[in-house]
Amino acid sequence: NIRVNQLGFLPQAHKVAVLPAGAAGEVEVIDAASGAVAWRGRAGPAAVWRESGETVMLADFSALTRPGDYRIRAAGAATSEPFAVRAGVYAELNRAALKAYYFNRSGMALDAAHAGAYARAAGHADTRVLVHASAASKARPEGTVIASPKGWYDAGDYNKYIVNSGISTYTLLAAFEHFPDYFARQRSAIPESGNTLPDILDEALWNLEWMLTMQDPHDGGVYNKLTNLRFDGIVMPAQASSEPRYVVQKGTAATLDFAATMAAASRVLKPYEQQRPGLPAKMLRAAEAAWEWARANPAVAFRNPLGVVTGEYGDATFEDEFAWAAAELYISSGKDGYYAAMKPAGVSATVPEWADVRGLAWISLAHHRKSLSAVADQSLIAARIDGLAAALAAKWRASAYGVAMQGKDFVWGSNAVALNQSMMLLQAYRLNGKRDYLDAAQAGLDYVLGRNATGYSFVTGFGARQVRHPHHRPSMADQVAAPVPGFLAGGPHAGQQDKGDCKAPYPSALPALSYIDDDCSYASNEVAINWNAPLVYVSAALDVLGGA
Ligand code: G3I
Ligand code: 9MR
């Protein structure tokens, strides 16, 4: 079958479809309603995509810039799903991807006015959470009751994890920091939409306020997670177990991710000081206290304590978290000591993920480069950003599928790898305007919206062949047929690490095909806040930058 981004493209975008090798080289883009030929051209040479075992050809129809609804056809293949060409083509996607965070709010009832068919009662108020034995201290012995309300559920489960909250919340803040006008207009119809803050900041605040409660005020350290001892059943939040929830062990990664996120938030919220008096300063103080704790406790790895079996987000290397926290503290506090503490010459740039956040440091430094103090090495910042983008663009250029995704990228949550690759490419495009970087970033969004080996559009509610059965407790337990919209499914996962639990068979052992649209497949079809965040970023960025 012909694979194409099922949502579509801005008029000036790079536009590519993937054709099976059996199709004719002659390709037509036709008007979806009238069938009139809008573009005619030839596909490129056939090549094998090792990741899916397919032999395919690429058709580049970028020359088609006239707005409309289209399909692609070629003899020997089924006509493609429909897609649009128009300005602002990602606005609805972006709105829904942001709204997904509202749908995953802990401790809040979702009313019909904002949630429609997905209205539900509140769950997990978390106003009486216990300090777990693993987190006990003199000031807060085991069993101490603390309040830790709000925040987003991490994913398809109902726990709240600081490590994953850090990268997710930061990515939303960065989206706003980079594209403030776009998000000043973007309305996600949340209860706070009527106030004077942009919705994306109101949404981020819901989680930031929770994160603040996860810091021990006595020493600045941050608990790894707020969790049940075991995962809740497949029930709605209000029906979840009434067993106690716990904050567990403090750790270096959680504390530094907290420091970085709070430092960034203090800066992004500064202009809104009047709406939240004292909050930006409080966040910066919290960030500095966390930093000090991590300096004194530089290698506290987190492993699930005995009896706790929920998500671990265990990470035993901390250079990247130190670098990211130092960079954010440097930018937000203006203190040169933090730049030195980052040891930037030894920090490479990589595609961000929850366990590797060094790329986020470079994103922030690059965005703020013009206002950094003299200690910052401007050419190093540019070289790191461009170096990573050049490497990704080289893979994209060499790929039979026209994507940067390759074998080792098909991890648990691979769709977010594709989008985080795009996010890094976009940083380079913003820096130096090299067109290839914009086009390679576009390919990452195309990939999750249908130009992939499964043929699915991986965002619930979007695309002609969309994911229908994500591993997401509310989507599974509510009585609504369609899943909660705006969520990105995890995507193909070569490790297939849910095989023992999920009865549905994987269709293939190949990485790019290791995906099942079945709600039992938590390793390929769960949703998660850290996967949706680059979707928010990239859809906004392409709507803004791709319009030129
Ligand atoms: O670090 C090792 C590496 O050394 C090894 O070579 C490789 C090969 O398997 O595995 C690497 O570890 C992987 C780890 O992620 C770090 O990337 C694990 O296999 C893999 O199982 C693990 O997956 C994580 C998964 O939880 C299981 O812990 C995902 O990244 C993470 O996104 C996912 O997050 C879950 C939360 O725990 C709970 N809430 C839902 C959320 C989404 O599914
Ligand atoms: O539902 C859980 C999901 O959110 C996690 O990401 C996943 C991996 O930690 O685990 C899921 O829970 C499963 C558990 O690990 C094993 N028994 C089946 C559970 C799913 O229903």
Coordinates of C-alpha atoms and ligand atoms in Angstrom, one line a residue:
N1 CA 0.0 0.0 0.0
I2 CA 0.9 3.6 -0.5
R3 CA 2.0 5.3 2.8
V4 CA 1.5 8.9 3.4
N5 CA 0.9 11.4 6.2
Q6 CA -2.8 11.0 6.6
L7 CA -3.4 14.5 8.0
G8 CA -1.4 16.3 5.3
F9 CA 1.0 19.2 4.7
L10 CA 1.4 22.9 4.6
P11 CA 1.6 24.2 1.1
Q12 CA 5.3 24.8 1.1
A13 CA 6.2 21.6 2.9
H14 CA 8.4 18.8 1.6
K15 CA 5.9 16.1 0.6
V16 CA 6.8 12.5 0.2
A17 CA 4.9 9.2 -0.1
V18 CA 6.2 5.7 0.1
L19 CA 5.2 3.3 -2.6
P20 CA 5.5 -0.5 -2.7
A21 CA 8.0 -1.7 -5.2
G22 CA 5.3 -3.5 -7.2
A23 CA 3.7 -0.2 -8.2
A24 CA 4.4 1.6 -11.4
G25 CA 7.0 4.3 -11.3
E26 CA 4.4 6.8 -12.6
V27 CA 2.5 8.4 -9.7
E28 CA -0.5 10.7 -9.6
V29 CA -1.8 12.9 -6.9
I30 CA -5.5 13.3 -7.5
D31 CA -8.2 15.5 -6.1
A32 CA -10.0 13.4 -3.5
A33 CA -13.4 14.6 -4.6
S34 CA -13.2 15.0 -8.4
G35 CA -10.4 12.6 -9.2
A36 CA -8.7 15.3 -11.3
V37 CA -5.0 14.9 -11.6
A38 CA -3.2 17.6 -9.6
W39 CA 0.3 16.3 -9.9
R40 CA 2.0 13.7 -12.0
G41 CA 5.5 12.5 -11.6
R42 CA 7.8 9.5 -11.1
A43 CA 8.8 7.6 -8.0
G44 CA 12.5 7.2 -7.2
P45 CA 14.4 3.9 -7.5
A46 CA 13.3 0.9 -5.4
A47 CA 15.3 0.2 -2.2
V48 CA 15.0 -2.1 0.8
W49 CA 14.1 -0.7 4.2
R50 CA 15.7 -3.2 6.5
E51 CA 13.6 -2.2 9.4
S52 CA 10.4 -3.5 7.8
G53 CA 11.8 -5.8 5.1
E54 CA 9.9 -3.9 2.5
T55 CA 11.2 -2.9 -0.9
V56 CA 9.8 0.6 -1.6
M57 CA 10.1 3.7 -3.7
L58 CA 9.7 7.4 -2.7
A59 CA 7.6 9.8 -4.6
D60 CA 8.4 13.5 -3.9
F61 CA 5.4 15.7 -4.8
S62 CA 6.5 18.8 -3.0
A63 CA 5.8 20.8 -6.2
L64 CA 2.0 20.4 -5.4
T65 CA 1.4 23.5 -3.3
R66 CA -2.3 24.2 -4.2
P67 CA -4.5 23.7 -1.1
G68 CA -7.0 20.9 -1.4
D69 CA -7.8 17.3 -0.4
Y70 CA -5.9 14.6 -2.3
R71 CA -5.1 11.0 -2.7
I72 CA -2.1 9.3 -4.3
R73 CA -2.4 6.6 -7.0
A74 CA -0.1 4.4 -9.0
A75 CA -0.9 1.4 -11.0
G76 CA -0.2 -1.8 -9.1
A77 CA -1.0 -0.3 -5.6
A78 CA -4.2 0.6 -3.7
T79 CA -4.9 4.3 -3.8
S80 CA -3.6 6.1 -0.6
E81 CA -5.6 7.4 2.3
P82 CA -6.8 11.0 1.8
F83 CA -4.8 13.9 3.1
A84 CA -4.9 17.7 2.9
V85 CA -2.6 20.5 1.7
R86 CA -3.3 23.7 3.5
A87 CA -2.0 26.3 5.9
G88 CA -2.4 25.6 9.6
V89 CA -3.0 21.9 8.8
Y90 CA -1.6 20.9 12.2
A91 CA -3.6 23.3 14.4
E92 CA -6.3 20.8 15.4
L93 CA -3.7 18.1 16.0
N94 CA -1.7 20.4 18.2
R95 CA -4.8 21.4 20.1
A96 CA -5.8 17.8 20.7
A97 CA -2.2 16.7 21.7
L98 CA -2.2 19.5 24.3
K99 CA -5.8 18.6 25.5
A100 CA -4.6 15.0 26.1
Y101 CA -2.8 16.3 29.2
Y102 CA -6.1 17.7 30.6
F103 CA -7.7 14.3 30.0
N104 CA -4.9 12.7 32.1
R105 CA -5.2 15.1 35.0
S106 CA -5.1 13.4 38.5
G107 CA -7.4 14.7 41.2
M108 CA -9.8 16.5 39.0
A109 CA -13.3 15.7 37.7
L110 CA -13.6 16.3 34.0
D111 CA -16.9 18.0 33.3
A112 CA -18.9 17.5 30.1
A113 CA -18.4 21.1 29.1
H114 CA -14.7 20.5 28.6
A115 CA -14.4 16.7 28.3
G116 CA -17.6 15.9 26.3
A117 CA -18.2 12.2 26.0
Y118 CA -15.0 11.7 28.1
A119 CA -16.3 13.4 31.2
R120 CA -15.5 11.4 34.3
A121 CA -15.4 11.7 38.1
A122 CA -12.2 12.7 39.9
G123 CA -9.7 10.0 41.0
H124 CA -6.5 10.0 43.0
A125 CA -6.9 13.2 45.0
D126 CA -3.5 12.4 46.6
T127 CA -4.2 14.7 49.5
R128 CA -3.1 12.0 52.0
V129 CA 0.0 10.3 50.6
L130 CA 2.3 8.2 52.8
V131 CA 6.1 8.5 53.0
H132 CA 7.3 5.0 52.1
A133 CA 10.0 3.3 54.1
S134 CA 12.4 3.8 51.3
A135 CA 11.9 7.6 51.6
A136 CA 11.9 7.9 55.4
S137 CA 14.0 10.6 57.0
K138 CA 14.3 12.1 60.4
A139 CA 12.0 15.0 59.6
R140 CA 9.6 12.7 57.7
P141 CA 9.6 9.2 59.2
E142 CA 7.9 6.3 57.4
G143 CA 4.1 6.8 57.3
T144 CA 4.3 10.6 57.5
V145 CA 1.2 11.9 55.6
I146 CA 1.9 14.6 53.0
A147 CA -0.4 16.2 50.4
S148 CA 0.7 15.8 46.8
P149 CA -2.3 16.6 44.7
K150 CA -2.7 17.5 41.0
G151 CA -0.2 16.4 38.3
W152 CA -0.8 14.3 35.2
Y153 CA -1.1 10.5 35.2
D154 CA 2.0 9.3 33.5
A155 CA 0.5 7.3 30.8
G156 CA -2.0 4.4 30.6
D157 CA -1.4 3.9 34.3
Y158 CA -2.4 6.2 37.2
N159 CA 1.0 6.8 38.9
K160 CA 3.0 10.1 38.8
Y161 CA 6.8 9.9 38.1
I162 CA 9.1 12.9 38.5
V163 CA 11.8 11.7 36.0
N164 CA 9.2 11.4 33.2
S165 CA 7.4 14.6 34.3
G166 CA 10.6 16.6 33.9
I167 CA 11.2 16.0 30.2
S168 CA 7.4 16.2 29.5
T169 CA 6.8 19.5 31.2
Y170 CA 10.0 21.0 29.9
T171 CA 9.1 20.1 26.4
L172 CA 5.7 21.9 26.7
L173 CA 7.4 24.9 28.3
A174 CA 9.9 25.0 25.4
A175 CA 7.1 24.8 22.9
F176 CA 5.7 27.9 24.4
E177 CA 9.0 29.7 24.9
H178 CA 9.9 29.1 21.2
F179 CA 6.5 29.8 19.7
P180 CA 4.7 32.2 22.1
D181 CA 2.4 33.7 19.5
Y182 CA 1.1 30.4 18.3
F183 CA 0.3 29.3 21.8
A184 CA -1.1 32.6 22.8
R185 CA -3.8 31.8 20.2
Q186 CA -4.0 28.0 20.8
R187 CA -7.1 27.2 22.9
S188 CA -7.6 23.7 24.2
A189 CA -10.9 24.3 25.9
I190 CA -9.8 23.5 29.5
P191 CA -11.4 24.9 32.6
E192 CA -8.7 27.6 32.8
S193 CA -9.2 28.8 29.2
G194 CA -11.0 32.0 30.3
N195 CA -8.0 33.3 32.3
T196 CA -5.2 35.5 31.1
L197 CA -2.6 32.7 30.8
P198 CA -2.1 30.8 27.6
D199 CA -3.7 27.3 27.9
I200 CA -0.4 25.5 27.5
L201 CA 1.0 27.3 30.6
D202 CA -2.2 26.5 32.6
E203 CA -1.7 22.9 31.6
A204 CA 2.0 22.9 32.5
L205 CA 1.1 24.5 35.8
W206 CA -1.2 21.7 36.7
N207 CA 1.8 19.4 36.7
L208 CA 4.4 21.9 38.1
E209 CA 2.3 22.5 41.2
W210 CA 2.3 18.7 41.8
M211 CA 6.1 18.5 41.2
L212 CA 6.7 21.2 43.8
T213 CA 5.0 19.0 46.4
M214 CA 7.5 16.2 45.6
Q215 CA 10.4 18.1 47.0
D216 CA 11.2 17.5 50.7
P217 CA 11.3 21.0 52.1
H218 CA 13.7 19.9 54.8
D219 CA 16.6 19.0 52.5
G220 CA 15.7 19.9 48.8
G221 CA 15.8 16.3 47.6
V222 CA 13.0 15.1 45.4
Y223 CA 11.1 11.8 45.6
N224 CA 11.2 9.6 42.5
K225 CA 7.5 9.0 42.2
L226 CA 4.1 9.0 43.8
T227 CA 2.7 5.6 43.3
N228 CA 0.5 2.6 44.2
L229 CA 2.4 -0.4 45.3
R230 CA 1.1 -2.2 42.2
F231 CA -0.6 -1.0 39.1
D232 CA -4.3 -0.2 39.4
G233 CA -6.7 -2.5 37.5
I234 CA -8.3 -1.5 34.2
V235 CA -10.8 0.9 35.8
M236 CA -11.7 4.5 35.7
P237 CA -9.8 6.8 38.0
A238 CA -12.7 7.1 40.5
Q239 CA -13.0 3.3 40.7
A240 CA -9.3 2.8 41.4
S241 CA -8.1 1.0 44.5
S242 CA -8.4 2.9 47.8
E243 CA -5.1 1.4 49.1
P244 CA -2.7 4.1 50.2
R245 CA -0.3 5.8 47.7
Y246 CA 3.3 6.5 48.5
V247 CA 6.1 8.8 47.8
V248 CA 9.2 6.6 47.4
Q249 CA 13.0 7.2 47.7
K250 CA 14.7 10.4 46.6
G251 CA 17.1 10.1 43.8
T252 CA 19.7 12.0 41.9
A253 CA 18.0 11.8 38.5
A254 CA 14.6 12.9 39.8
T255 CA 16.1 15.7 41.8
L256 CA 18.1 17.1 38.9
D257 CA 15.2 16.7 36.4
F258 CA 13.1 18.6 38.9
A259 CA 15.8 21.3 39.2
A260 CA 16.0 21.8 35.4
T261 CA 12.2 21.9 34.9
M262 CA 11.7 24.3 37.8
A263 CA 14.4 26.6 36.6
A264 CA 13.0 26.7 33.1
A265 CA 9.5 27.2 34.5
S266 CA 10.6 30.1 36.7
R267 CA 11.8 31.9 33.6
V268 CA 8.9 31.1 31.3
L269 CA 6.4 32.2 34.0
K270 CA 8.2 35.4 34.9
P271 CA 6.1 37.5 32.6
Y272 CA 3.0 36.2 34.3
E273 CA 4.2 37.1 37.8
Q274 CA 1.0 39.2 38.4
Q275 CA -1.2 36.1 37.8
R276 CA 0.9 34.0 40.1
P277 CA 2.6 36.3 42.6
G278 CA 5.8 34.9 44.0
L279 CA 5.7 31.7 42.0
P280 CA 8.6 32.2 39.6
A281 CA 10.9 33.1 42.5
K282 CA 9.7 30.1 44.5
M283 CA 10.4 27.8 41.5
L284 CA 13.9 29.1 41.2
R285 CA 14.6 28.7 44.9
A286 CA 13.2 25.1 44.7
A287 CA 15.5 24.5 41.7
E288 CA 18.6 25.7 43.5
A289 CA 17.7 23.7 46.6
A290 CA 17.3 20.6 44.5
W291 CA 20.7 21.3 42.8
E292 CA 22.4 21.5 46.1
W293 CA 20.9 18.2 47.2
A294 CA 22.1 16.5 44.0
R295 CA 25.6 18.0 44.5
A296 CA 25.7 16.4 48.0
N297 CA 24.1 13.2 46.7
P298 CA 25.5 12.8 43.2
A299 CA 25.0 9.1 42.5
V300 CA 21.7 7.9 44.1
A301 CA 20.3 5.6 41.5
F302 CA 16.7 4.6 41.8
R303 CA 15.5 1.0 41.8
N304 CA 12.0 0.0 42.8
P305 CA 12.0 -0.7 46.6
L306 CA 10.9 -4.2 47.6
G307 CA 7.1 -4.5 47.3
V308 CA 6.8 -1.6 44.7
V309 CA 6.2 -2.9 41.2
T310 CA 5.1 0.1 39.2
G311 CA 7.1 1.9 36.5
E312 CA 10.7 2.4 37.5
Y313 CA 12.2 5.0 35.3
G314 CA 15.5 3.7 36.8
D315 CA 18.5 5.6 35.5
A316 CA 22.0 5.1 36.8
T317 CA 24.0 7.7 34.9
F318 CA 23.7 11.3 35.9
E319 CA 26.0 13.4 33.7
D320 CA 23.2 14.3 31.4
E321 CA 20.9 15.3 34.2
F322 CA 23.6 17.4 35.8
A323 CA 24.3 19.1 32.5
W324 CA 20.7 19.9 31.9
A325 CA 20.0 21.2 35.3
A326 CA 23.1 23.3 35.2
A327 CA 22.2 24.8 31.8
E328 CA 18.7 25.8 32.9
L329 CA 19.9 27.2 36.2
Y330 CA 22.6 29.2 34.3
I331 CA 20.0 30.7 31.9
S332 CA 17.4 31.4 34.5
S333 CA 19.6 32.7 37.4
G334 CA 22.3 34.4 35.3
K335 CA 25.0 32.9 37.5
D336 CA 28.1 32.0 35.5
G337 CA 29.0 29.3 38.0
Y338 CA 26.3 27.1 36.6
Y339 CA 27.7 27.3 33.1
A340 CA 31.1 26.0 34.4
A341 CA 29.3 23.3 36.4
M342 CA 27.7 22.1 33.2
K343 CA 31.2 21.2 31.9
P344 CA 29.8 21.9 28.4
A345 CA 32.9 20.8 26.4
G346 CA 32.3 17.2 27.6
V347 CA 28.5 17.2 26.9
S348 CA 27.5 15.8 23.5
A349 CA 24.1 16.4 21.9
T350 CA 21.8 13.4 21.6
V351 CA 18.1 12.9 20.8
P352 CA 16.3 13.4 24.2
E353 CA 14.4 10.7 26.1
W354 CA 13.5 10.3 29.7
A355 CA 16.8 8.6 30.6
D356 CA 19.0 11.0 28.5
V357 CA 18.2 14.7 28.8
R358 CA 21.5 16.3 27.7
G359 CA 19.9 17.4 24.4
L360 CA 17.5 19.6 26.4
A361 CA 20.4 21.6 27.7
W362 CA 21.5 22.4 24.2
I363 CA 17.9 23.3 23.2
S364 CA 17.7 25.9 25.9
L365 CA 21.2 27.3 25.4
A366 CA 20.6 27.6 21.6
H367 CA 17.3 29.3 22.1
H368 CA 18.8 31.8 24.6
R369 CA 22.2 32.2 22.9
K370 CA 21.8 35.9 22.1
S371 CA 21.3 36.8 25.7
L372 CA 23.8 34.5 27.4
S373 CA 26.8 36.0 29.3
A374 CA 30.3 36.0 28.0
V375 CA 31.2 32.6 29.5
A376 CA 29.0 30.8 27.1
D377 CA 30.8 29.2 24.1
Q378 CA 28.6 30.3 21.2
S379 CA 30.4 28.3 18.6
L380 CA 30.2 25.1 20.8
I381 CA 26.4 25.6 21.2
A382 CA 25.9 26.0 17.4
A383 CA 28.2 23.0 16.7
R384 CA 26.4 20.7 19.0
I385 CA 23.0 21.5 17.6
D386 CA 24.2 21.4 14.0
G387 CA 26.2 18.3 14.5
L388 CA 23.3 16.2 15.8
A389 CA 21.0 17.6 13.1
A390 CA 23.5 16.8 10.4
A391 CA 23.8 13.2 11.6
L392 CA 20.0 12.8 11.7
A393 CA 19.6 14.4 8.2
A394 CA 22.2 12.0 6.8
K395 CA 20.2 9.0 8.0
W396 CA 17.0 10.6 6.6
R397 CA 18.7 11.2 3.2
A398 CA 20.0 7.6 3.0
S399 CA 16.7 5.9 4.2
A400 CA 14.6 3.9 1.8
Y401 CA 11.6 5.1 3.7
G402 CA 12.8 8.7 3.9
V403 CA 12.9 8.8 7.7
A404 CA 15.7 9.1 10.2
M405 CA 14.4 6.1 12.2
Q406 CA 16.7 3.1 12.2
G407 CA 17.0 -0.3 13.9
K408 CA 18.0 0.7 17.4
D409 CA 15.4 3.5 17.5
F410 CA 12.6 1.0 17.8
V411 CA 12.5 1.0 21.5
W412 CA 9.5 1.1 23.9
G413 CA 8.0 4.5 22.9
S414 CA 9.7 4.6 19.4
N415 CA 7.1 7.1 18.0
A416 CA 8.5 9.6 20.5
V417 CA 12.0 8.9 19.2
A418 CA 10.8 9.9 15.7
L419 CA 9.3 13.1 17.1
N420 CA 12.3 14.0 19.4
Q421 CA 14.5 13.5 16.3
S422 CA 12.3 16.1 14.6
M423 CA 12.5 18.4 17.6
M424 CA 16.3 18.4 17.5
L425 CA 16.3 18.9 13.7
L426 CA 14.0 21.9 14.2
Q427 CA 16.5 23.4 16.7
A428 CA 19.1 23.4 14.0
Y429 CA 16.7 24.8 11.4
R430 CA 15.9 27.6 13.8
L431 CA 19.6 28.3 14.2
N432 CA 20.9 28.2 10.7
G433 CA 17.9 27.8 8.4
K434 CA 19.2 24.8 6.4
R435 CA 16.2 23.6 4.5
D436 CA 17.2 19.9 4.8
Y437 CA 16.6 20.1 8.6
L438 CA 13.1 21.3 8.2
D439 CA 12.4 18.6 5.6
A440 CA 13.9 15.8 7.8
A441 CA 11.8 17.1 10.7
Q442 CA 8.7 16.9 8.6
A443 CA 9.5 13.3 7.8
G444 CA 9.3 12.5 11.6
L445 CA 5.8 13.9 11.8
D446 CA 4.8 12.1 8.5
Y447 CA 6.1 8.9 10.0
V448 CA 3.8 9.0 13.1
L449 CA 0.8 10.2 11.0
G450 CA 0.9 7.2 8.6
R451 CA 4.1 7.1 6.5
N452 CA 5.3 4.1 8.4
A453 CA 5.4 0.3 7.8
T454 CA 2.2 -0.4 9.8
G455 CA 0.1 2.1 7.9
Y456 CA -1.4 3.5 11.1
S457 CA -1.8 7.0 12.0
F458 CA -0.5 6.7 15.6
V459 CA -2.5 9.7 17.1
T460 CA -5.9 8.8 18.4
G461 CA -8.7 10.7 16.6
F462 CA -6.5 11.7 13.6
G463 CA -6.0 10.1 10.2
A464 CA -8.1 7.7 8.1
R465 CA -6.5 4.6 9.6
Q466 CA -6.0 5.6 13.2
V467 CA -5.1 3.7 16.3
R468 CA -8.2 2.6 18.1
H469 CA -7.1 0.5 21.1
P470 CA -4.3 2.2 23.1
H471 CA -3.3 0.8 26.5
H472 CA -4.9 3.7 28.4
R473 CA -7.0 2.9 31.4
P474 CA -9.6 5.6 30.8
S475 CA -9.9 4.7 27.1
M476 CA -10.3 1.0 28.1
A477 CA -12.7 1.4 31.0
D478 CA -15.0 4.1 29.8
Q479 CA -18.0 3.1 27.8
V480 CA -17.1 5.3 24.8
A481 CA -16.1 3.3 21.7
A482 CA -13.4 5.8 20.5
P483 CA -10.3 6.2 22.6
V484 CA -9.6 9.5 24.3
P485 CA -8.4 11.7 21.4
G486 CA -5.0 13.4 21.0
F487 CA -2.8 10.7 22.3
L488 CA 0.3 9.3 20.6
A489 CA 0.7 5.5 20.8
G490 CA 4.1 4.2 21.8
G491 CA 4.7 2.5 18.5
P492 CA 6.7 -0.4 17.1
H493 CA 9.0 -1.9 19.8
A494 CA 11.5 -4.5 18.6
G495 CA 11.8 -5.8 22.1
Q496 CA 8.1 -6.8 22.2
Q497 CA 8.4 -6.8 26.0
D498 CA 4.8 -7.5 26.7
K499 CA 4.7 -10.8 24.9
G500 CA 4.0 -12.8 28.1
D501 CA 1.0 -10.7 29.1
C502 CA -0.6 -9.8 25.7
K503 CA -2.4 -12.6 23.9
A504 CA -2.6 -10.8 20.6
P505 CA 0.3 -11.9 18.4
Y506 CA 2.8 -9.5 16.9
P507 CA 2.5 -9.6 13.1
S508 CA 6.3 -9.7 12.6
A509 CA 9.6 -9.9 14.4
L510 CA 11.0 -6.9 12.3
P511 CA 11.5 -3.7 14.3
A512 CA 9.2 -1.4 12.3
L513 CA 6.4 -3.9 12.3
S514 CA 6.5 -4.8 16.0
Y515 CA 3.3 -3.2 16.8
I516 CA -0.2 -4.3 17.8
D517 CA -3.3 -2.0 17.9
D518 CA -4.6 -4.0 20.9
D519 CA -5.0 -2.6 24.4
C520 CA -3.1 -5.4 26.0
S521 CA 0.1 -4.3 24.3
Y522 CA 1.5 -1.9 26.8
A523 CA 4.9 -2.2 25.2
S524 CA 3.8 -1.0 21.8
N525 CA 0.5 0.7 22.3
E526 CA 0.5 2.6 25.5
V527 CA 0.3 6.4 25.7
A528 CA 2.5 8.6 27.8
I529 CA 3.1 12.2 28.7
N530 CA 6.7 12.2 27.4
W531 CA 5.6 10.9 24.1
N532 CA 2.8 13.4 23.6
A533 CA 5.1 16.3 24.4
P534 CA 7.3 16.3 21.3
L535 CA 4.0 15.9 19.3
V536 CA 2.9 19.2 20.8
Y537 CA 6.3 20.7 20.0
V538 CA 6.7 19.5 16.5
S539 CA 3.1 20.1 15.3
A540 CA 3.4 23.7 16.5
A541 CA 6.8 24.2 15.1
L542 CA 5.9 22.9 11.6
D543 CA 2.7 24.9 11.6
V544 CA 4.8 28.0 12.3
L545 CA 8.1 27.4 10.5
G546 CA 6.7 25.4 7.6
G547 CA 4.5 28.2 6.4
A548 CA 7.4 30.2 5.0
Ligands
G3I1 O1 19.0 0.4 29.5 C1 18.9 -0.9 28.9 C2 20.0 -1.2 27.9 O2 21.2 -1.2 28.6 C3 19.6 -2.4 27.2 O3 20.6 -2.7 26.2 C4 18.3 -2.4 26.5 C5 17.9 -3.6 25.8 O4 16.6 -4.2 26.2 O5 17.3 -2.1 27.5 C6 17.5 -0.9 28.2 O6 16.5 -0.7 29.1 C7 15.3 -0.4 28.7 C8 14.8 0.8 29.4 O7 13.5 1.1 29.0 C9 15.7 2.0 29.1 O8 15.6 2.4 27.8 C10 14.3 -1.6 29.0 O9 14.7 -2.7 28.3 C11 12.9 -1.2 28.7 O10 12.0 -2.2 29.2 C12 12.6 0.1 29.4 O11 11.3 0.5 28.9 C13 10.6 1.4 29.7 C14 9.3 0.8 30.3 O12 8.6 1.8 31.0 C15 9.6 -0.4 31.2 O13 10.3 0.1 32.3 C16 10.2 2.6 28.8 O14 11.4 3.3 28.4 C17 9.3 3.6 29.6 O15 8.8 4.5 28.6 C18 8.1 2.8 30.1 O16 7.4 3.8 30.9 C19 6.2 3.3 31.5 C20 6.3 3.5 33.0 O17 7.3 2.6 33.5 C21 5.0 3.3 33.7 N1 3.9 4.1 33.1 C22 3.8 3.9 31.7 C23 5.0 4.1 30.9 C24 4.9 4.0 29.4 O18 4.8 2.6 29.0
9MR2 O1 -0.5 -1.1 32.8 C1 0.8 -1.1 33.0 C2 1.5 -0.1 32.1 O2 1.1 1.2 32.4 C3 3.0 -0.2 32.2 O3 3.7 0.6 31.3 C4 3.5 -1.7 32.0 C5 5.0 -1.9 32.2 O4 5.4 -1.5 33.4 O5 2.8 -2.5 32.9 C6 1.4 -2.5 32.8 O6 0.8 -3.4 33.7 C7 0.9 -4.7 33.4 C8 1.9 -5.4 34.3 O7 3.2 -4.9 34.1 C9 1.8 -6.9 34.1 N1 0.5 -7.4 34.2 C10 -0.4 -6.8 33.2 C11 -0.5 -5.3 33.4 C12 -1.3 -4.6 32.3 O8 -2.6 -4.9 32.4

